[in-house]
Amino acid sequence: MDSDQHGPSAVTAWGRFAKAAVAYAVAGVVHLVTAGLFLTGRRLTVLGFRTFFQPWIGLLLLSMAFAMRPRPGRLDPDAPTVREADAPALFALLHRTADIAGVRRVDAVQFTPDFSVSVIHYGLRRRRCLVLGLPLWAASPPQQRVAALTQALGLSAPRNVRDGAFVGTALRSLTAGSRAVQEGEPSTTPPRINAVALGAAAVADGTRRFDARSRKSEWLLWIPRTALASTARLLLWLTEPAARRAQFEADDASARAASSQAALAALRDRRLARAVGVEMHRLAIEKRTIVRTHQPAAPQEDLWDMLHAHAARLRAQDMPRPSGPDAPSAGPVSTGNGFCALRIERLVRAPQCPAAITLDGPGLARIREELRAPRQTVAQQVLRDGVRL
């Protein structure tokens, strides 16, 4: 399948290349500024004791460099994690989908209670981990699971500079730095002070001085906060064409791996995210309260089967597509329902592909058995904590 079908002309392709080049330049400036802040701050802190202000300026620069430091990804210590030795059938499926998508194979899989699937990098060697949401896995038919996995793996292709080591690290540093110097919460209501209490006037005066100092500190942080946020938005804008192109190519790989029909169905099923989340939350409340006395010792065993049946009923009802600001997005780089519609239109107009990977009954049974422990762990978490809607 030609990933450029219905795509831009050669002039726009040159524009994508130019934007990617500028993105690398901006990311390089970000890394150089971070290194410069660290070196200058260390020099002023260690050698700047000739005046009173130099060490304090050095500490300020070091704090900025610390906020903008490169952050290698890491695995969630609380999420269930499996390696290839733990789930050979699952990893055999992942390796085949990665090969079709033309990307590097994953080294680990983590499971979450979210209706999503994505790929993250962790460690200094940027190993790859698939973060698989069990609600998405449970709610999807077999071929749509293959399609969703291929879409997530394909989106992490090297041409997606937003996810790369150089630009991606700079973008994460800018995002984390802007959060570190973001504006604090609005001032809370002053405590009620008894006018006749001992020291009431001093307490009220101290509260006013504290609020005044807080406002001054916010003004001092406005410049770095604005600079970091603006640069992050610039990088997002510069990498948008590459991210969209990577998403289109991931959709094409998904159609080759699972069939065009399964890829289309996987895209359309993203609209079920909120409905599945609401049902999962309802089941969690029901199993904790209403029918606790009638449940077996391990009520989490059938949670995923019930979600699968609920999603099948929603598909049978031909659930209308949601709209509005609360509608779930189509993917990590989508710009709303319009972008999802464009992705669907491309797959509909493209030549239809048969399935290169068929997830049949024996394969499903083996994967289900390998995921028994993670399924129980995540189900217990859902039953204990509920679902964030």
Short mmCIF file of C-alpha atoms in Angstrom, two decimals:
data_model
loop_
_atom_site.label_atom_id
_atom_site.label_comp_id
_atom_site.label_asym_id
_atom_site.label_seq_id
_atom_site.Cartn_x
_atom_site.Cartn_y
_atom_site.Cartn_z
CA MET A 1 0.00 0.00 0.00
CA ASP A 2 1.35 3.39 -0.92
CA SER A 3 1.54 5.49 2.20
CA ASP A 4 1.61 8.67 0.11
CA GLN A 5 -1.77 8.03 -1.47
CA HIS A 6 -4.06 11.03 -1.04
CA GLY A 7 -0.99 12.73 0.42
CA PRO A 8 0.71 16.02 -0.34
CA SER A 9 2.72 16.86 -3.42
CA ALA A 10 6.50 16.94 -3.73
CA VAL A 11 6.46 20.58 -2.65
CA THR A 12 4.78 19.60 0.61
CA ALA A 13 7.23 16.71 0.98
CA TRP A 14 10.04 19.26 0.80
CA GLY A 15 8.20 21.29 3.43
CA ARG A 16 8.10 18.24 5.70
CA PHE A 17 11.82 17.77 5.27
CA ALA A 18 12.47 21.45 6.03
CA LYS A 19 10.34 21.33 9.16
CA ALA A 20 12.11 18.18 10.35
CA ALA A 21 15.50 19.85 9.79
CA VAL A 22 14.40 22.92 11.75
CA ALA A 23 13.10 20.63 14.51
CA TYR A 24 16.53 19.02 14.80
CA ALA A 25 18.11 22.47 14.94
CA VAL A 26 15.74 23.64 17.68
CA ALA A 27 16.34 20.41 19.63
CA GLY A 28 20.08 20.95 19.30
CA VAL A 29 19.73 24.47 20.69
CA VAL A 30 17.72 23.10 23.61
CA HIS A 31 20.42 20.55 24.45
CA LEU A 32 23.17 23.18 24.11
CA VAL A 33 21.29 25.60 26.36
CA THR A 34 20.83 22.88 28.97
CA ALA A 35 24.55 22.06 28.89
CA GLY A 36 25.44 25.77 28.99
CA LEU A 37 23.21 26.39 32.00
CA PHE A 38 24.81 23.48 33.83
CA LEU A 39 28.41 24.46 33.07
CA THR A 40 27.88 28.16 33.79
CA GLY A 41 25.96 27.45 36.96
CA ARG A 42 28.63 25.07 38.23
CA ARG A 43 31.36 27.58 37.47
CA LEU A 44 29.55 30.41 39.25
CA THR A 45 28.74 28.19 42.22
CA VAL A 46 32.24 26.79 42.66
CA LEU A 47 34.42 29.73 41.59
CA GLY A 48 32.10 32.69 42.04
CA PHE A 49 32.66 33.55 45.71
CA ARG A 50 34.26 36.92 44.91
CA THR A 51 30.83 38.51 45.17
CA PHE A 52 27.71 37.70 47.13
CA PHE A 53 25.39 37.28 44.16
CA GLN A 54 27.39 34.98 41.87
CA PRO A 55 26.84 31.74 43.85
CA TRP A 56 23.10 32.43 44.04
CA ILE A 57 22.94 33.08 40.30
CA GLY A 58 24.86 29.85 39.79
CA LEU A 59 22.36 27.92 41.91
CA LEU A 60 19.52 29.43 39.89
CA LEU A 61 21.16 28.33 36.63
CA LEU A 62 21.80 24.86 38.03
CA SER A 63 18.17 24.55 39.05
CA MET A 64 17.11 25.49 35.51
CA ALA A 65 19.52 22.96 34.04
CA PHE A 66 18.18 20.31 36.43
CA ALA A 67 14.61 21.07 35.35
CA MET A 68 15.61 20.76 31.66
CA ARG A 69 17.86 17.71 32.06
CA PRO A 70 17.40 14.83 29.59
CA ARG A 71 15.18 12.18 31.11
CA PRO A 72 15.62 8.61 29.93
CA GLY A 73 12.36 6.73 30.02
CA ARG A 74 11.68 4.12 32.64
CA LEU A 75 9.22 1.35 33.25
CA ASP A 76 6.33 1.81 35.63
CA PRO A 77 7.35 -0.14 38.75
CA ASP A 78 3.71 -0.77 39.68
CA ALA A 79 2.54 -2.12 36.31
CA PRO A 80 2.69 -5.88 35.59
CA THR A 81 5.60 -6.57 33.27
CA VAL A 82 6.34 -9.63 31.13
CA ARG A 83 9.39 -10.55 29.07
CA GLU A 84 9.74 -12.95 26.19
CA ALA A 85 10.57 -15.85 28.48
CA ASP A 86 7.31 -15.26 30.37
CA ALA A 87 5.02 -15.01 27.30
CA PRO A 88 6.57 -16.62 24.20
CA ALA A 89 3.28 -16.75 22.26
CA LEU A 90 2.54 -13.06 22.87
CA PHE A 91 6.06 -12.03 21.92
CA ALA A 92 5.93 -14.19 18.78
CA LEU A 93 2.86 -12.17 17.74
CA LEU A 94 4.58 -8.89 18.63
CA HIS A 95 7.73 -9.81 16.71
CA ARG A 96 5.72 -10.63 13.58
CA THR A 97 3.80 -7.35 13.76
CA ALA A 98 7.03 -5.40 14.37
CA ASP A 99 8.64 -7.03 11.35
CA ILE A 100 5.67 -6.12 9.14
CA ALA A 101 5.74 -2.53 10.46
CA GLY A 102 9.49 -2.37 9.82
CA VAL A 103 10.42 -1.34 13.37
CA ARG A 104 12.62 -2.72 16.11
CA ARG A 105 11.14 -5.46 18.25
CA VAL A 106 10.00 -4.78 21.80
CA ASP A 107 11.89 -5.99 24.87
CA ALA A 108 9.06 -5.92 27.41
CA VAL A 109 5.30 -5.54 27.76
CA GLN A 110 3.51 -3.71 30.56
CA PHE A 111 -0.22 -3.82 31.25
CA THR A 112 -2.46 -0.96 32.38
CA PRO A 113 -6.20 -0.42 33.04
CA ASP A 114 -6.41 2.15 30.20
CA PHE A 115 -8.13 1.81 26.83
CA SER A 116 -4.92 2.40 24.87
CA VAL A 117 -1.79 0.84 23.45
CA SER A 118 1.55 2.57 22.86
CA VAL A 119 5.30 2.04 22.72
CA ILE A 120 7.74 3.73 25.10
CA HIS A 121 11.52 3.72 25.36
CA TYR A 122 13.28 3.10 28.65
CA GLY A 123 16.84 3.13 29.90
CA LEU A 124 19.96 4.68 28.45
CA ARG A 125 19.97 2.10 25.65
CA ARG A 126 16.38 3.10 24.74
CA ARG A 127 14.93 -0.35 24.97
CA ARG A 128 11.34 -0.65 23.77
CA CYS A 129 8.32 -1.52 25.86
CA LEU A 130 4.76 -2.02 24.64
CA VAL A 131 2.27 -0.52 27.10
CA LEU A 132 -0.93 -2.48 26.51
CA GLY A 133 -4.24 -1.48 28.04
CA LEU A 134 -6.14 -4.62 28.97
CA PRO A 135 -9.57 -2.97 28.42
CA LEU A 136 -8.62 -2.37 24.77
CA TRP A 137 -7.27 -5.92 24.46
CA ALA A 138 -10.36 -7.45 26.09
CA ALA A 139 -12.88 -5.37 24.13
CA SER A 140 -11.34 -6.05 20.70
CA PRO A 141 -11.90 -9.09 18.47
CA PRO A 142 -8.75 -11.08 17.62
CA GLN A 143 -7.89 -9.43 14.30
CA GLN A 144 -8.49 -5.95 15.70
CA ARG A 145 -6.00 -6.75 18.44
CA VAL A 146 -3.40 -7.45 15.76
CA ALA A 147 -4.33 -4.20 14.02
CA ALA A 148 -4.07 -2.13 17.21
CA LEU A 149 -0.68 -3.65 18.07
CA THR A 150 0.66 -2.93 14.58
CA GLN A 151 -0.60 0.65 14.66
CA ALA A 152 1.17 1.29 17.97
CA LEU A 153 4.40 -0.35 16.85
CA GLY A 154 4.37 1.39 13.48
CA LEU A 155 3.94 4.79 15.08
CA SER A 156 7.32 4.35 16.79
CA ALA A 157 9.15 4.11 13.46
CA PRO A 158 12.43 6.07 13.16
CA ARG A 159 10.92 8.58 10.71
CA ASN A 160 8.66 9.82 13.52
CA VAL A 161 11.16 12.40 14.77
CA ARG A 162 8.84 13.39 17.60
CA ASP A 163 9.49 9.98 19.15
CA GLY A 164 13.20 9.90 18.33
CA ALA A 165 16.11 10.08 20.72
CA PHE A 166 17.31 13.58 19.78
CA VAL A 167 14.12 15.57 19.21
CA GLY A 168 11.98 13.46 21.54
CA THR A 169 14.39 13.94 24.44
CA ALA A 170 14.40 17.71 23.89
CA LEU A 171 10.61 17.79 23.76
CA ARG A 172 10.30 15.82 27.00
CA SER A 173 12.88 18.08 28.66
CA LEU A 174 10.94 21.19 27.64
CA THR A 175 7.65 19.74 28.84
CA ALA A 176 9.08 18.66 32.17
CA GLY A 177 10.88 21.99 32.62
CA SER A 178 7.75 24.04 31.94
CA ARG A 179 5.87 21.93 34.47
CA ALA A 180 8.62 22.45 37.04
CA VAL A 181 8.30 26.25 36.83
CA GLN A 182 4.58 26.40 36.16
CA GLU A 183 2.38 28.78 38.03
CA GLY A 184 1.27 27.60 41.43
CA GLU A 185 -2.25 27.02 42.53
CA PRO A 186 -4.39 30.10 43.15
CA SER A 187 -4.12 31.49 46.63
CA THR A 188 -6.46 29.79 49.01
CA THR A 189 -8.95 31.66 51.09
CA PRO A 190 -7.17 33.22 54.10
CA PRO A 191 -7.89 31.39 57.33
CA ARG A 192 -10.55 32.83 59.57
CA ILE A 193 -8.79 34.60 62.41
CA ASN A 194 -10.52 35.53 65.58
CA ALA A 195 -10.04 39.27 65.88
CA VAL A 196 -9.70 39.06 69.65
CA ALA A 197 -7.24 36.14 69.60
CA LEU A 198 -3.69 36.70 70.78
CA GLY A 199 -1.46 37.73 67.82
CA ALA A 200 -4.34 37.91 65.33
CA ALA A 201 -2.98 41.08 63.70
CA ALA A 202 0.49 39.56 63.28
CA VAL A 203 -0.96 36.42 61.65
CA ALA A 204 -3.04 38.48 59.21
CA ASP A 205 -0.06 40.68 58.33
CA GLY A 206 2.14 37.62 57.74
CA THR A 207 -0.49 36.12 55.42
CA ARG A 208 -0.56 39.31 53.34
CA ARG A 209 3.25 39.41 53.07
CA PHE A 210 3.36 35.73 52.06
CA ASP A 211 0.81 36.30 49.28
CA ALA A 212 2.80 39.32 48.03
CA ARG A 213 6.06 37.30 47.90
CA SER A 214 4.26 34.49 46.06
CA ARG A 215 3.02 36.91 43.42
CA LYS A 216 6.53 38.32 42.94
CA SER A 217 8.04 34.83 42.54
CA GLU A 218 5.43 34.00 39.90
CA TRP A 219 6.47 37.08 37.93
CA LEU A 220 10.11 35.97 38.14
CA LEU A 221 9.22 32.53 36.78
CA TRP A 222 7.08 33.92 33.96
CA ILE A 223 10.00 34.36 31.52
CA PRO A 224 11.48 30.82 31.75
CA ARG A 225 8.00 29.29 31.89
CA THR A 226 6.91 31.13 28.74
CA ALA A 227 10.16 30.36 26.92
CA LEU A 228 9.98 26.64 27.70
CA ALA A 229 6.31 26.30 26.82
CA SER A 230 6.69 28.29 23.59
CA THR A 231 9.67 26.21 22.47
CA ALA A 232 7.78 22.99 23.24
CA ARG A 233 4.83 24.20 21.16
CA LEU A 234 7.22 25.12 18.35
CA LEU A 235 8.72 21.61 18.38
CA LEU A 236 5.25 20.06 18.35
CA TRP A 237 4.31 22.18 15.32
CA LEU A 238 7.53 21.38 13.49
CA THR A 239 7.17 17.63 14.07
CA GLU A 240 3.45 17.47 13.27
CA PRO A 241 3.94 16.53 9.57
CA ALA A 242 6.36 13.73 10.45
CA ALA A 243 4.05 12.44 13.16
CA ARG A 244 1.04 12.45 10.82
CA ARG A 245 3.02 10.68 8.10
CA ALA A 246 4.19 8.08 10.63
CA GLN A 247 0.57 7.54 11.67
CA PHE A 248 -0.49 7.01 8.06
CA GLU A 249 2.30 4.48 7.54
CA ALA A 250 1.33 2.73 10.78
CA ASP A 251 -2.22 2.43 9.47
CA ASP A 252 -0.89 0.94 6.23
CA ALA A 253 1.19 -1.59 8.17
CA SER A 254 -1.85 -2.41 10.28
CA ALA A 255 -3.86 -3.17 7.14
CA ARG A 256 -1.10 -5.44 5.83
CA ALA A 257 -0.81 -7.31 9.11
CA ALA A 258 -4.44 -7.75 10.17
CA SER A 259 -6.34 -6.94 6.92
CA SER A 260 -7.87 -3.68 5.81
CA GLN A 261 -11.21 -4.50 7.42
CA ALA A 262 -9.58 -5.17 10.80
CA ALA A 263 -7.52 -1.96 10.60
CA LEU A 264 -10.66 0.06 9.85
CA ALA A 265 -12.56 -1.63 12.65
CA ALA A 266 -9.72 -0.96 15.11
CA LEU A 267 -9.81 2.74 14.22
CA ARG A 268 -13.58 2.98 14.53
CA ASP A 269 -13.55 1.09 17.83
CA ARG A 270 -11.62 3.90 19.51
CA ARG A 271 -15.00 5.57 19.98
CA LEU A 272 -15.86 2.79 22.45
CA ALA A 273 -13.21 3.99 24.92
CA ARG A 274 -15.51 5.94 27.20
CA ALA A 275 -18.36 3.43 27.02
CA VAL A 276 -16.01 0.59 27.96
CA GLY A 277 -14.53 2.70 30.77
CA VAL A 278 -17.98 3.46 32.17
CA GLU A 279 -18.91 -0.22 32.07
CA MET A 280 -15.67 -1.21 33.76
CA HIS A 281 -16.28 1.37 36.48
CA ARG A 282 -19.82 0.07 36.95
CA LEU A 283 -18.59 -3.51 37.23
CA ALA A 284 -15.96 -2.47 39.76
CA ILE A 285 -18.57 -0.76 41.96
CA GLU A 286 -20.95 -3.68 41.56
CA LYS A 287 -18.35 -6.27 42.50
CA ARG A 288 -17.19 -4.22 45.51
CA THR A 289 -20.59 -3.46 46.95
CA ILE A 290 -23.85 -4.78 45.56
CA VAL A 291 -23.03 -8.41 44.83
CA ARG A 292 -19.93 -8.93 46.94
CA THR A 293 -21.55 -11.65 49.01
CA HIS A 294 -22.53 -13.62 45.90
CA GLN A 295 -19.17 -13.45 44.14
CA PRO A 296 -16.56 -16.23 44.10
CA ALA A 297 -13.25 -15.89 45.88
CA ALA A 298 -11.62 -14.36 42.78
CA PRO A 299 -14.25 -12.06 41.22
CA GLN A 300 -11.64 -10.51 38.90
CA GLU A 301 -11.52 -13.67 36.77
CA ASP A 302 -14.56 -12.78 34.66
CA LEU A 303 -14.10 -8.99 34.50
CA TRP A 304 -12.41 -9.02 31.08
CA ASP A 305 -14.89 -11.51 29.63
CA MET A 306 -17.75 -9.27 30.71
CA LEU A 307 -16.05 -6.26 29.08
CA HIS A 308 -15.62 -8.25 25.88
CA ALA A 309 -19.31 -9.13 25.84
CA HIS A 310 -20.30 -5.51 26.55
CA ALA A 311 -18.15 -4.23 23.66
CA ALA A 312 -19.70 -6.82 21.36
CA ARG A 313 -23.17 -5.58 22.30
CA LEU A 314 -22.14 -2.00 21.56
CA ARG A 315 -20.88 -2.99 18.12
CA ALA A 316 -24.10 -4.89 17.44
CA GLN A 317 -26.08 -1.76 18.24
CA ASP A 318 -24.00 0.18 15.68
CA MET A 319 -23.20 2.81 18.26
CA PRO A 320 -23.15 6.33 16.72
CA ARG A 321 -19.86 8.16 16.63
CA PRO A 322 -19.50 10.74 19.43
CA SER A 323 -18.71 14.36 18.75
CA GLY A 324 -17.73 17.37 20.77
CA PRO A 325 -14.77 18.22 22.98
CA ASP A 326 -15.25 15.19 25.23
CA ALA A 327 -15.05 12.65 22.41
CA PRO A 328 -12.03 10.32 22.69
CA SER A 329 -9.17 11.02 20.34
CA ALA A 330 -8.10 8.66 17.61
CA GLY A 331 -4.48 8.21 18.66
CA PRO A 332 -1.35 9.76 20.13
CA VAL A 333 -0.83 12.29 17.33
CA SER A 334 -4.40 12.81 16.15
CA THR A 335 -5.76 16.31 15.98
CA GLY A 336 -9.32 15.28 16.79
CA ASN A 337 -12.12 13.45 14.97
CA GLY A 338 -11.15 15.14 11.68
CA PHE A 339 -7.78 13.42 11.64
CA CYS A 340 -9.34 10.07 12.53
CA ALA A 341 -11.81 10.52 9.65
CA LEU A 342 -8.89 11.23 7.31
CA ARG A 343 -7.15 8.04 8.43
CA ILE A 344 -10.32 6.03 7.86
CA GLU A 345 -10.82 7.60 4.43
CA ARG A 346 -7.30 6.64 3.36
CA LEU A 347 -7.84 3.02 4.36
CA VAL A 348 -11.22 2.89 2.64
CA ARG A 349 -9.87 4.24 -0.66
CA ALA A 350 -6.65 2.22 -0.61
CA PRO A 351 -6.40 -1.25 -2.19
CA GLN A 352 -7.75 -3.86 0.20
CA CYS A 353 -5.15 -6.06 1.90
CA PRO A 354 -5.63 -9.61 3.20
CA ALA A 355 -4.44 -10.59 6.66
CA ALA A 356 -0.79 -11.58 6.91
CA ILE A 357 -1.29 -12.60 10.56
CA THR A 358 -4.29 -14.60 11.73
CA LEU A 359 -4.89 -14.81 15.45
CA ASP A 360 -6.75 -18.11 15.71
CA GLY A 361 -8.21 -20.09 18.59
CA PRO A 362 -5.09 -22.01 19.73
CA GLY A 363 -2.96 -18.88 19.58
CA LEU A 364 -5.54 -16.92 21.56
CA ALA A 365 -5.71 -19.67 24.17
CA ARG A 366 -1.93 -19.69 24.63
CA ILE A 367 -1.77 -15.91 24.96
CA ARG A 368 -4.70 -15.91 27.39
CA GLU A 369 -2.92 -18.44 29.58
CA GLU A 370 0.32 -16.42 29.48
CA LEU A 371 -1.54 -13.27 30.52
CA ARG A 372 -3.43 -14.87 33.38
CA ALA A 373 -1.31 -13.24 36.10
CA PRO A 374 -1.28 -9.72 34.55
CA ARG A 375 -5.03 -9.95 33.91
CA GLN A 376 -5.68 -10.78 37.54
CA THR A 377 -3.33 -8.06 38.80
CA VAL A 378 -4.89 -5.30 36.69
CA ALA A 379 -8.40 -6.54 37.48
CA GLN A 380 -7.63 -6.40 41.19
CA GLN A 381 -6.36 -2.84 40.73
CA VAL A 382 -9.57 -1.87 38.91
CA LEU A 383 -11.77 -3.48 41.56
CA ARG A 384 -9.80 -1.77 44.32
CA ASP A 385 -9.33 1.72 42.86
CA GLY A 386 -12.06 2.04 40.24
CA VAL A 387 -11.54 3.76 36.88
CA ARG A 388 -10.70 7.38 36.11
CA LEU A 389 -13.32 8.62 33.65
#
